[in-house]
Short mmCIF file of C-alpha atoms in Angstrom, two decimals:
data_model
loop_
_atom_site.label_atom_id
_atom_site.label_comp_id
_atom_site.label_asym_id
_atom_site.label_seq_id
_atom_site.Cartn_x
_atom_site.Cartn_y
_atom_site.Cartn_z
CA MET A 232 -16.13 39.78 81.13
CA ASN A 233 -17.89 42.89 80.01
CA ARG A 234 -16.49 43.99 76.08
CA PRO A 235 -16.44 47.40 75.29
CA ASP A 236 -18.68 48.94 72.68
CA HIS A 237 -17.18 49.87 70.24
CA VAL A 238 -18.30 53.08 68.93
CA HIS A 239 -18.60 54.99 66.02
CA VAL A 240 -19.34 58.70 65.15
CA GLU A 241 -20.89 60.44 62.55
CA ARG A 242 -21.85 63.57 61.87
CA VAL A 243 -25.08 64.17 60.53
CA ARG A 244 -25.19 66.00 56.18
CA TYR A 245 -27.61 68.01 54.81
CA ALA A 246 -28.26 64.99 52.58
CA ASP A 247 -29.37 62.53 55.56
CA THR A 248 -32.69 64.74 56.33
CA ASP A 249 -36.09 64.76 55.20
CA GLN A 250 -38.74 67.28 54.79
CA MET A 251 -39.63 66.85 58.12
CA GLY A 252 -36.66 68.30 59.53
CA ILE A 253 -35.15 64.75 60.73
CA VAL A 254 -32.83 62.24 59.50
CA TYR A 255 -34.64 60.22 56.72
CA HIS A 256 -34.74 56.65 58.42
CA ALA A 257 -32.92 54.59 55.64
CA ARG A 258 -30.17 56.51 56.14
CA TYR A 259 -29.37 55.16 59.85
CA PHE A 260 -28.70 51.71 58.01
CA GLU A 261 -25.34 52.99 56.29
CA TRP A 262 -24.98 54.37 59.31
CA PHE A 263 -25.01 51.02 60.17
CA GLU A 264 -22.75 49.16 58.04
CA ALA A 265 -19.88 52.01 58.71
CA ALA A 266 -19.62 51.76 62.16
CA ARG A 267 -19.49 47.71 61.51
CA THR A 268 -16.83 47.83 59.29
CA GLU A 269 -15.43 50.37 61.89
CA LEU A 270 -15.99 47.11 64.53
CA MET A 271 -14.71 44.77 62.41
CA ARG A 272 -11.19 47.02 61.33
CA SER A 273 -10.73 47.31 65.14
CA MET A 274 -10.97 43.70 65.55
CA GLY A 275 -8.46 43.00 63.12
CA ILE A 276 -10.70 42.68 60.17
CA ALA A 277 -10.74 44.90 56.80
CA TYR A 278 -14.05 43.97 55.51
CA ARG A 279 -12.57 45.05 52.38
CA GLN A 280 -9.49 42.29 52.53
CA LEU A 281 -12.27 39.19 53.36
CA GLU A 282 -14.26 40.49 49.84
CA GLU A 283 -11.20 40.52 48.60
CA GLU A 284 -10.59 36.68 49.43
CA GLY A 285 -14.17 35.56 48.29
CA VAL A 286 -16.14 35.85 51.36
CA PHE A 287 -19.33 38.28 51.06
CA MET A 288 -21.17 39.24 53.92
CA PRO A 289 -24.48 40.32 53.03
CA VAL A 290 -27.63 41.74 54.70
CA VAL A 291 -29.99 39.36 55.07
CA GLU A 292 -32.28 40.81 57.92
CA ALA A 293 -32.29 44.56 59.06
CA HIS A 294 -34.40 46.24 61.88
CA CYS A 295 -34.06 49.92 63.06
CA ARG A 296 -36.02 51.02 65.31
CA TYR A 297 -36.42 54.60 65.65
CA ARG A 298 -37.12 56.71 69.38
CA LEU A 299 -36.26 60.15 68.86
CA PRO A 300 -35.11 62.49 66.08
CA VAL A 301 -32.38 62.73 64.82
CA LYS A 302 -31.32 66.00 63.59
CA TYR A 303 -29.22 67.84 60.88
CA ASP A 304 -25.19 68.41 61.87
CA GLU A 305 -25.96 66.36 64.75
CA CYS A 306 -22.71 64.27 65.50
CA ILE A 307 -24.19 60.82 66.61
CA ARG A 308 -22.28 57.95 68.50
CA ILE A 309 -23.21 54.63 66.69
CA LYS A 310 -22.45 52.10 69.84
CA THR A 311 -22.24 48.35 67.42
CA THR A 312 -22.08 44.37 69.79
CA ILE A 313 -21.74 41.54 68.44
CA GLY A 314 -24.96 39.81 68.89
CA GLU A 315 -25.00 36.62 67.81
CA VAL A 316 -22.10 34.60 66.47
CA THR A 317 -22.77 30.58 64.32
CA ARG A 318 -20.89 29.39 61.16
CA ALA A 319 -23.65 30.50 59.07
CA LYS A 320 -24.63 34.01 60.13
CA VAL A 321 -23.51 37.59 62.67
CA ARG A 322 -26.25 38.99 63.91
CA LEU A 323 -24.82 43.15 65.02
CA ASP A 324 -26.68 45.05 67.43
CA TYR A 325 -26.50 49.01 66.63
CA LYS A 326 -27.39 51.64 69.45
CA ILE A 327 -27.53 55.32 67.92
CA CYS A 328 -26.73 58.13 71.05
CA GLY A 329 -26.10 61.68 71.05
CA GLU A 330 -22.45 62.40 71.00
CA ASN A 331 -22.64 63.49 74.82
CA ASP A 332 -25.00 61.14 76.26
CA ASP A 333 -26.50 57.28 76.08
CA LEU A 334 -30.28 58.33 75.70
CA ALA A 335 -30.80 56.04 72.14
CA ARG A 336 -31.81 57.97 69.20
CA GLY A 337 -32.64 54.67 67.85
CA GLU A 338 -32.22 50.20 68.17
CA GLY A 339 -31.24 48.34 65.19
CA TYR A 340 -29.55 45.53 64.67
CA THR A 341 -28.44 43.50 61.23
CA VAL A 342 -28.28 39.81 60.73
CA HIS A 343 -25.42 38.62 57.67
CA CYS A 344 -24.63 35.29 56.08
CA PHE A 345 -21.60 34.30 54.13
CA VAL A 346 -21.41 33.92 50.69
CA GLY A 347 -18.45 33.09 48.35
CA LYS A 348 -18.03 34.92 45.05
CA ASP A 349 -20.33 33.15 43.52
CA GLY A 350 -23.25 34.34 45.45
CA LYS A 351 -24.05 30.61 46.98
CA PRO A 352 -23.71 30.04 50.94
CA ARG A 353 -20.38 29.19 52.47
CA ARG A 354 -18.93 28.66 55.79
CA ALA A 355 -17.70 31.36 57.78
CA PRO A 356 -13.99 31.49 57.88
CA GLU A 357 -11.98 30.15 60.70
CA ASP A 358 -10.25 32.88 61.87
CA VAL A 359 -13.26 35.58 60.93
CA LEU A 360 -15.44 32.91 62.94
CA VAL A 361 -12.92 33.06 66.08
CA PHE A 362 -12.60 37.04 65.89
CA PHE A 363 -16.36 37.25 66.01
CA GLN A 364 -17.21 34.54 68.64
CA ASN A 365 -14.24 36.14 71.09
CA ASN A 366 -16.26 39.29 70.52
CA VAL A 367 -19.52 38.51 71.16
CA GLU A 368 -21.10 41.03 73.75
CA MET B 242 -35.04 66.28 11.35
CA ASN B 243 -36.26 66.89 14.93
CA ARG B 244 -35.35 64.53 17.00
CA PRO B 245 -38.48 64.16 19.63
CA ASP B 246 -37.56 64.02 22.98
CA HIS B 247 -38.08 60.66 25.11
CA VAL B 248 -39.69 62.14 28.28
CA HIS B 249 -38.84 60.17 31.75
CA VAL B 250 -41.50 60.57 34.39
CA GLU B 251 -41.05 60.48 38.25
CA ARG B 252 -42.73 60.50 41.30
CA VAL B 253 -41.09 62.67 44.06
CA ARG B 254 -39.97 60.69 47.15
CA TYR B 255 -39.93 61.66 50.55
CA ALA B 256 -36.64 60.52 50.36
CA ASP B 257 -35.90 62.91 48.33
CA THR B 258 -36.30 65.47 50.11
CA ASP B 259 -34.05 67.22 52.36
CA GLN B 260 -34.85 70.02 55.26
CA MET B 261 -35.30 72.65 52.97
CA GLY B 262 -38.89 71.39 51.88
CA ILE B 263 -37.80 70.49 48.15
CA VAL B 264 -35.73 67.97 46.43
CA TYR B 265 -31.72 67.42 47.82
CA HIS B 266 -29.51 68.35 44.68
CA ALA B 267 -27.39 65.27 44.67
CA ARG B 268 -30.75 63.43 43.55
CA TYR B 269 -31.39 64.82 40.58
CA PHE B 270 -28.42 62.87 38.99
CA GLU B 271 -30.48 59.38 39.55
CA TRP B 272 -33.80 60.38 37.95
CA PHE B 273 -30.72 61.33 34.93
CA GLU B 274 -29.50 57.83 35.23
CA ALA B 275 -33.41 56.32 35.24
CA ALA B 276 -34.10 58.99 32.16
CA ARG B 277 -31.29 57.72 30.08
CA THR B 278 -31.89 54.76 30.71
CA GLU B 279 -35.29 54.76 28.89
CA LEU B 280 -33.38 56.71 26.13
CA MET B 281 -31.63 54.46 25.60
CA ARG B 282 -33.93 51.12 25.98
CA SER B 283 -36.54 53.42 23.39
CA MET B 284 -33.57 53.04 21.11
CA GLY B 285 -33.50 49.60 21.49
CA ILE B 286 -30.24 49.57 23.85
CA ALA B 287 -30.92 47.77 26.87
CA TYR B 288 -27.88 49.06 29.04
CA ARG B 289 -27.94 46.16 31.76
CA GLN B 290 -27.43 44.26 28.15
CA LEU B 291 -24.17 46.16 26.84
CA GLU B 292 -22.47 45.18 29.96
CA GLU B 293 -23.04 41.75 29.91
CA GLU B 294 -21.24 42.01 26.55
CA GLY B 295 -18.31 43.99 28.03
CA VAL B 296 -19.33 47.11 27.48
CA PHE B 297 -19.31 50.10 30.36
CA MET B 298 -20.01 53.83 30.30
CA PRO B 299 -19.09 55.20 33.34
CA VAL B 300 -20.01 58.64 33.91
CA VAL B 301 -16.81 61.43 33.35
CA GLU B 302 -18.44 64.53 33.76
CA ALA B 303 -21.50 65.62 35.41
CA HIS B 304 -23.52 69.15 35.60
CA CYS B 305 -27.04 70.26 36.86
CA ARG B 306 -28.98 73.76 37.24
CA TYR B 307 -31.02 73.91 39.76
CA ARG B 308 -34.18 76.47 38.66
CA LEU B 309 -37.53 75.82 40.59
CA PRO B 310 -37.76 73.76 43.58
CA VAL B 311 -39.12 70.39 43.24
CA LYS B 312 -41.26 69.08 46.08
CA TYR B 313 -42.39 66.29 47.45
CA ASP B 314 -45.10 63.76 45.85
CA GLU B 315 -44.69 65.62 42.65
CA CYS B 316 -44.54 63.94 39.05
CA ILE B 317 -41.79 65.50 37.21
CA ARG B 318 -41.12 64.66 33.93
CA ILE B 319 -37.13 64.09 32.34
CA LYS B 320 -36.75 65.20 28.67
CA THR B 321 -33.39 63.47 27.67
CA THR B 322 -31.86 64.46 24.70
CA ILE B 323 -28.37 62.84 22.73
CA GLY B 324 -26.40 66.19 22.83
CA GLU B 325 -22.94 65.41 21.43
CA VAL B 326 -21.77 61.59 20.14
CA THR B 327 -18.25 60.83 19.87
CA ARG B 328 -16.15 57.18 19.79
CA ALA B 329 -15.10 58.22 22.98
CA LYS B 330 -18.33 59.67 24.46
CA VAL B 331 -21.58 60.17 24.35
CA ARG B 332 -23.11 63.72 26.41
CA LEU B 333 -26.82 63.75 27.41
CA ASP B 334 -28.63 66.19 28.35
CA TYR B 335 -31.67 66.74 30.19
CA LYS B 336 -34.66 68.83 31.39
CA ILE B 337 -36.45 68.18 34.14
CA CYS B 338 -39.81 69.65 34.04
CA GLY B 339 -43.29 69.84 35.91
CA GLU B 340 -46.07 66.66 34.58
CA ASN B 341 -48.17 69.44 32.89
CA ASP B 342 -46.07 72.37 31.68
CA ASP B 343 -42.44 72.88 30.66
CA LEU B 344 -40.96 75.10 32.35
CA ALA B 345 -37.72 73.97 33.37
CA ARG B 346 -37.60 72.54 36.72
CA GLY B 347 -33.41 72.21 36.72
CA GLU B 348 -31.27 71.34 33.54
CA GLY B 349 -28.14 69.56 33.01
CA TYR B 350 -25.94 67.00 31.50
CA THR B 351 -23.73 63.99 31.52
CA VAL B 352 -21.24 62.67 29.81
CA HIS B 353 -20.34 58.99 29.41
CA CYS B 354 -16.81 57.34 28.69
CA PHE B 355 -16.51 53.83 27.14
CA VAL B 356 -14.69 51.81 29.04
CA GLY B 357 -14.28 47.65 29.02
CA LYS B 358 -14.81 44.77 31.82
CA ASP B 359 -11.06 45.52 32.95
CA GLY B 360 -11.91 49.50 33.62
CA LYS B 361 -9.86 50.56 30.60
CA PRO B 362 -10.87 52.72 27.52
CA ARG B 363 -12.23 51.72 24.65
CA ARG B 364 -14.14 52.96 21.64
CA ALA B 365 -18.03 52.56 21.28
CA PRO B 366 -19.22 49.19 19.72
CA GLU B 367 -20.21 49.92 16.45
CA ASP B 368 -24.14 49.43 16.47
CA VAL B 369 -23.87 50.99 20.15
CA LEU B 370 -22.50 54.42 17.97
CA VAL B 371 -24.69 54.09 15.20
CA PHE B 372 -27.43 54.15 17.46
CA PHE B 373 -26.49 57.22 19.48
CA GLN B 374 -25.83 59.06 15.88
CA ASN B 375 -29.06 58.30 14.62
CA ASN B 376 -30.83 59.71 17.91
CA VAL B 377 -28.58 62.69 17.98
CA GLU B 378 -30.90 66.23 18.60
CA MET C 287 -1.74 85.46 50.57
CA ASN C 288 -2.63 81.88 49.33
CA ARG C 289 -5.73 80.79 51.43
CA PRO C 290 -4.62 76.87 52.80
CA ASP C 291 -7.04 74.28 51.51
CA HIS C 292 -10.04 73.01 53.77
CA VAL C 293 -9.18 69.56 53.69
CA HIS C 294 -12.35 67.14 54.63
CA VAL C 295 -11.35 63.59 55.24
CA GLU C 296 -14.40 60.62 54.00
CA ARG C 297 -14.44 56.91 54.80
CA VAL C 298 -15.91 54.91 51.50
CA ARG C 299 -19.12 53.27 52.03
CA TYR C 300 -20.60 50.55 50.83
CA ALA C 301 -23.51 51.78 50.25
CA ASP C 302 -21.09 55.22 48.14
CA THR C 303 -20.95 51.69 46.16
CA ASP C 304 -22.80 50.53 42.17
CA GLN C 305 -22.03 47.43 40.33
CA MET C 306 -19.13 48.96 38.57
CA GLY C 307 -17.08 47.97 42.23
CA ILE C 308 -17.06 52.30 42.00
CA VAL C 309 -18.54 55.06 43.76
CA TYR C 310 -22.42 56.17 42.36
CA HIS C 311 -21.31 59.59 40.83
CA ALA C 312 -24.39 61.35 41.95
CA ARG C 313 -22.50 60.47 45.95
CA TYR C 314 -19.53 62.96 45.30
CA PHE C 315 -21.98 65.62 45.52
CA GLU C 316 -22.66 64.28 49.26
CA TRP C 317 -19.01 64.64 50.17
CA PHE C 318 -19.15 68.17 48.38
CA GLU C 319 -21.64 69.25 51.22
CA ALA C 320 -19.99 67.34 53.63
CA ALA C 321 -16.90 69.15 53.51
CA ARG C 322 -18.24 72.62 52.70
CA THR C 323 -20.13 72.32 55.66
CA GLU C 324 -16.74 71.62 57.40
CA LEU C 325 -14.83 74.50 55.55
CA MET C 326 -17.62 77.03 56.87
CA ARG C 327 -17.21 75.40 60.55
CA SER C 328 -13.37 76.11 60.22
CA MET C 329 -14.45 79.52 59.42
CA GLY C 330 -16.84 80.69 62.33
CA ILE C 331 -20.17 79.70 60.21
CA ALA C 332 -21.89 76.69 61.26
CA TYR C 333 -24.41 77.02 58.79
CA ARG C 334 -26.85 75.10 60.86
CA GLN C 335 -26.81 78.47 62.91
CA LEU C 336 -27.33 80.39 59.54
CA GLU C 337 -30.56 78.23 58.65
CA GLU C 338 -31.88 79.13 61.85
CA GLU C 339 -31.40 82.99 61.55
CA GLY C 340 -33.63 82.52 58.34
CA VAL C 341 -30.83 82.09 55.91
CA PHE C 342 -30.46 79.12 53.63
CA MET C 343 -28.20 78.30 51.09
CA PRO C 344 -29.48 76.06 47.98
CA VAL C 345 -27.70 74.70 45.95
CA VAL C 346 -28.59 76.83 42.34
CA GLU C 347 -24.92 75.21 40.18
CA ALA C 348 -23.40 71.76 40.45
CA HIS C 349 -20.88 70.53 38.69
CA CYS C 350 -18.51 67.47 39.12
CA ARG C 351 -15.74 65.91 36.61
CA TYR C 352 -14.84 62.18 37.69
CA ARG C 353 -10.94 61.78 37.12
CA LEU C 354 -10.22 58.22 38.83
CA PRO C 355 -12.41 55.34 40.21
CA VAL C 356 -12.68 55.66 44.37
CA LYS C 357 -12.96 52.63 45.52
CA TYR C 358 -15.00 50.94 48.75
CA ASP C 359 -13.01 51.21 51.94
CA GLU C 360 -10.58 54.09 50.01
CA CYS C 361 -10.14 57.64 52.90
CA ILE C 362 -10.65 60.29 50.15
CA ARG C 363 -9.62 63.63 50.71
CA ILE C 364 -11.66 66.42 49.53
CA LYS C 365 -9.88 70.17 49.47
CA THR C 366 -12.45 72.67 49.38
CA THR C 367 -11.86 76.30 48.57
CA ILE C 368 -14.16 79.41 47.90
CA GLY C 369 -13.74 80.28 44.60
CA GLU C 370 -16.36 83.43 44.20
CA VAL C 371 -18.27 85.13 46.09
CA THR C 372 -20.90 88.16 45.41
CA ARG C 373 -23.53 89.37 47.35
CA ALA C 374 -26.03 87.01 45.27
CA LYS C 375 -23.89 83.80 45.19
CA VAL C 376 -20.80 81.65 45.98
CA ARG C 377 -19.29 79.34 44.46
CA LEU C 378 -16.84 76.51 46.18
CA ASP C 379 -14.65 74.75 44.51
CA TYR C 380 -13.63 70.80 44.92
CA LYS C 381 -10.93 68.59 44.57
CA ILE C 382 -11.05 64.80 45.60
CA CYS C 383 -7.77 63.52 46.51
CA GLY C 384 -6.31 59.94 48.05
CA GLU C 385 -5.11 59.99 51.49
CA ASN C 386 -1.71 59.86 50.83
CA ASP C 387 -1.72 61.72 47.71
CA ASP C 388 -2.96 64.51 46.04
CA LEU C 389 -3.82 63.32 42.72
CA ALA C 390 -7.50 63.80 41.36
CA ARG C 391 -9.98 61.85 41.55
CA GLY C 392 -12.61 64.17 41.02
CA GLU C 393 -12.58 67.98 40.90
CA GLY C 394 -16.44 69.89 41.11
CA TYR C 395 -17.99 73.32 42.62
CA THR C 396 -21.61 74.10 43.55
CA VAL C 397 -22.69 77.04 43.16
CA HIS C 398 -25.23 78.66 46.05
CA CYS C 399 -27.49 81.49 46.17
CA PHE C 400 -29.04 82.97 49.41
CA VAL C 401 -32.75 82.62 50.31
CA GLY C 402 -34.97 83.48 53.50
CA LYS C 403 -37.32 80.99 54.96
CA ASP C 404 -40.48 82.04 52.37
CA GLY C 405 -37.74 80.45 49.80
CA LYS C 406 -37.42 83.93 47.71
CA PRO C 407 -33.86 85.53 46.91
CA ARG C 408 -32.00 87.88 49.71
CA ARG C 409 -28.75 89.02 49.78
CA ALA C 410 -26.04 87.39 52.15
CA PRO C 411 -25.74 88.74 55.50
CA GLU C 412 -23.49 90.65 55.59
CA ASP C 413 -21.04 88.89 58.76
CA VAL C 414 -21.12 85.91 56.04
CA LEU C 415 -19.87 87.83 53.33
CA VAL C 416 -16.95 89.33 55.01
CA PHE C 417 -16.48 85.82 56.12
CA PHE C 418 -16.47 84.01 52.79
CA GLN C 419 -14.51 86.84 51.07
CA ASN C 420 -12.28 86.94 53.44
CA ASN C 421 -11.78 83.70 52.14
CA VAL C 422 -11.87 83.26 49.02
CA GLU C 423 -8.52 81.46 46.77
CA MET D 163 -63.29 40.18 52.86
CA ASN D 164 -59.70 39.46 51.73
CA ARG D 165 -58.56 42.45 50.39
CA PRO D 166 -56.38 43.23 47.59
CA ASP D 167 -52.83 43.58 47.63
CA HIS D 168 -51.79 46.79 46.22
CA VAL D 169 -48.40 46.44 44.17
CA HIS D 170 -46.46 49.26 42.79
CA VAL D 171 -43.63 49.00 40.14
CA GLU D 172 -40.36 50.17 40.70
CA ARG D 173 -37.21 49.27 38.25
CA VAL D 174 -34.21 49.24 39.89
CA ARG D 175 -31.87 51.76 39.13
CA TYR D 176 -27.65 51.76 39.12
CA ALA D 177 -27.73 54.14 41.52
CA ASP D 178 -29.88 51.48 43.64
CA THR D 179 -27.42 48.68 43.27
CA ASP D 180 -23.24 48.08 45.17
CA GLN D 181 -20.16 46.35 44.47
CA MET D 182 -21.86 43.31 44.92
CA GLY D 183 -24.08 43.74 41.87
CA ILE D 184 -26.87 43.16 43.80
CA VAL D 185 -29.09 46.19 45.56
CA TYR D 186 -27.60 47.68 48.70
CA HIS D 187 -30.26 46.81 51.39
CA ALA D 188 -31.51 50.25 52.78
CA ARG D 189 -32.75 51.25 49.21
CA TYR D 190 -35.67 48.73 50.31
CA PHE D 191 -37.08 50.78 52.62
CA GLU D 192 -37.01 54.16 49.83
CA TRP D 193 -39.71 50.97 47.76
CA PHE D 194 -41.93 50.58 50.77
CA GLU D 195 -42.03 54.46 51.19
CA ALA D 196 -42.97 55.11 47.16
CA ALA D 197 -45.37 51.57 48.02
CA ARG D 198 -47.15 52.95 50.96
CA THR D 199 -47.87 55.97 49.21
CA GLU D 200 -49.23 54.54 46.62
CA LEU D 201 -51.29 52.24 49.01
CA MET D 202 -52.55 55.69 50.77
CA ARG D 203 -53.52 57.44 47.07
CA SER D 204 -55.29 54.38 46.16
CA MET D 205 -57.20 54.45 49.30
CA GLY D 206 -57.97 58.16 48.96
CA ILE D 207 -55.45 59.03 51.24
CA ALA D 208 -52.71 61.47 49.42
CA TYR D 209 -50.13 62.06 52.42
CA ARG D 210 -48.79 65.30 51.12
CA GLN D 211 -52.32 66.65 51.94
CA LEU D 212 -52.15 64.79 55.58
CA GLU D 213 -49.11 66.76 55.92
CA GLU D 214 -50.14 69.71 54.41
CA GLU D 215 -52.99 69.37 56.86
CA GLY D 216 -50.74 69.24 60.31
CA VAL D 217 -50.70 65.14 60.27
CA PHE D 218 -47.32 63.83 60.12
CA MET D 219 -47.12 59.93 60.00
CA PRO D 220 -42.99 59.42 61.46
CA VAL D 221 -41.73 55.81 60.64
CA VAL D 222 -40.88 54.39 64.54
CA GLU D 223 -39.85 50.78 63.85
CA ALA D 224 -38.51 49.50 60.13
CA HIS D 225 -38.07 45.36 59.27
CA CYS D 226 -36.66 44.18 56.34
CA ARG D 227 -35.78 40.51 55.45
CA TYR D 228 -33.90 39.56 51.89
CA ARG D 229 -34.05 36.35 50.76
CA LEU D 230 -33.42 36.59 47.19
CA PRO D 231 -30.93 39.09 45.46
CA VAL D 232 -32.35 41.92 43.48
CA LYS D 233 -30.17 43.04 40.56
CA TYR D 234 -29.98 45.94 38.47
CA ASP D 235 -32.65 46.84 35.77
CA GLU D 236 -35.20 44.09 36.94
CA CYS D 237 -38.46 45.32 37.34
CA ILE D 238 -40.40 44.41 40.82
CA ARG D 239 -43.56 44.25 42.40
CA ILE D 240 -44.18 45.80 45.86
CA LYS D 241 -47.34 44.19 47.40
CA THR D 242 -48.34 46.77 50.72
CA THR D 243 -51.02 45.61 52.80
CA ILE D 244 -52.07 47.25 56.04
CA GLY D 245 -51.24 45.28 59.14
CA GLU D 246 -52.57 46.62 62.22
CA VAL D 247 -54.21 49.60 63.03
CA THR D 248 -54.66 51.42 66.47
CA ARG D 249 -55.35 55.38 66.71
CA ALA D 250 -51.16 55.13 67.79
CA LYS D 251 -50.38 53.18 65.21
CA VAL D 252 -50.59 51.79 61.80
CA ARG D 253 -48.92 49.01 60.46
CA LEU D 254 -48.00 48.64 56.61
CA ASP D 255 -46.59 44.81 55.23
CA TYR D 256 -44.67 44.58 52.22
CA LYS D 257 -43.74 41.97 50.30
CA ILE D 258 -41.00 42.47 47.68
CA CYS D 259 -41.52 40.48 44.04
CA GLY D 260 -40.45 39.55 40.67
CA GLU D 261 -42.36 41.40 37.57
CA ASN D 262 -43.55 38.13 36.35
CA ASP D 263 -44.17 35.76 39.64
CA ASP D 264 -44.46 36.01 44.03
CA LEU D 265 -41.25 34.70 44.70
CA ALA D 266 -40.20 36.89 47.28
CA ARG D 267 -37.51 38.71 47.28
CA GLY D 268 -37.79 40.08 50.36
CA GLU D 269 -40.17 41.04 53.53
CA GLY D 270 -40.54 43.71 55.52
CA TYR D 271 -43.09 45.89 57.55
CA THR D 272 -42.58 49.49 58.75
CA VAL D 273 -44.40 51.18 61.93
CA HIS D 274 -45.65 54.46 61.72
CA CYS D 275 -47.31 56.90 64.83
CA PHE D 276 -48.72 60.24 64.41
CA VAL D 277 -47.39 63.52 65.03
CA GLY D 278 -49.03 67.20 64.79
CA LYS D 279 -47.10 69.76 63.37
CA ASP D 280 -44.82 70.14 66.57
CA GLY D 281 -43.17 66.66 66.64
CA LYS D 282 -45.83 65.74 69.00
CA PRO D 283 -47.76 62.46 69.58
CA ARG D 284 -51.28 63.02 68.59
CA ARG D 285 -53.81 60.62 67.47
CA ALA D 286 -54.94 59.78 63.61
CA PRO D 287 -57.86 62.45 62.43
CA GLU D 288 -61.04 60.47 62.62
CA ASP D 289 -60.99 59.77 58.63
CA VAL D 290 -57.65 59.01 58.04
CA LEU D 291 -58.55 56.17 60.78
CA VAL D 292 -60.85 54.81 58.78
CA PHE D 293 -59.64 54.62 56.22
CA PHE D 294 -57.02 52.21 57.42
CA GLN D 295 -59.48 50.51 59.22
CA ASN D 296 -61.57 49.59 56.62
CA ASN D 297 -58.64 48.51 54.45
CA VAL D 298 -56.13 45.92 57.49
CA GLU D 299 -55.82 42.97 55.65
#
């Protein structure tokens, strides 16, 4: 079965741009964050609530390839898919597209582990794990 | 007695710029933060330690007037002075100057209150209060 | 006649928070930026297009009063009104409210002048001026 | 011959932290930027001047692995080395260490191409290329 991509839309702010007249590269990771939060919400997991229950998912790896410049005031769509899931880690994949086309402006991924309130690694809660596994691309 | 200004130097990053080719206005407030932390350190107060002791100083008001553009890779000097101190609040004043001149690129202030770990207002600890009062401009 | 507020919604990102567990104060100015861009768009002025026509509106003053903490994953509404308009300057006023209530989390303003591609002050184009004047609070 | 690492120091700002009480992952890329600018300056290349001469080095790929949390007010050292150089691309490698130890808090790289004022790919200027090649790790 093909899992549908989860799509999150962002409008480029002036704050996102740099003097090259394009979006500063580090900003893409904030979009990735917003996109995965919405992906999780769409699956029934509010990340905020996870933290309230003592489960944190810090980023342990982040990557982005920049293909085409993204400009001020553009609407971009971030397509997020779940790439890999284990008890210890989750990898999410992102593709940044234009408002009306699927041409990749950029592509990236983030890897997350699970830690407790004490900052120590822990296994993913069973229900969270199942949620992720059921939605792996 | 005239208190000497505390001067903190920052080098403008590409990340600080926007497509107007100048520093994005919100970034000044990060410089103000870095500058007041160093001012406090120079007075013998490590803000980090204050927090560890349960004293937080959130920003309750922030203001900046932008006079001259600040550009990529410039070194700027932020002069910080203590403007006003009460048991409940502290106001810090900032002036952003060039590396080699005192021409104001911008001027601003931040007002801070004191809160405890519970987020509720509290009075400034006696020693912190004295430190600030002894250094009021 | 009472002009209706323009309302812009933002969801708080993790990137917006700091270790106090609330939104970092400088981030509010990015919300203000997004909000005024949408206000202008709703009035028929695409700021991006203004710049393409050689009209820039840099921030010359920015202010914010922080009243109640804003937390991760909250939806906030930014109500923007046009406070004052002259040929030389425009002041925009912002109020940050909760998703479902009008309690002010924060209030602020930004003042903008008009400059040309050369960075030199210029008067507001007639149509832009009229747009702003017709929508003053 | 072993090229010495170039070391750039940053003090963690409150603005860099998130509600996990550690530095937000996207911020590392701003440190990488500051670090490579200083590396280039130490080799005799002011990136600002390069741009003035019409040579831009946008990021085409960025990666970071996060090993240990970095906290507020810490001083970190970013060691930058030149990983790979061709006429079309340069890869820079970064290692984030503590103030007094070489334990990696994080490691990453950025890949840069060369473009002209028109945003179109161009070859690296001869002297820049030589500078980079002479300093490859």
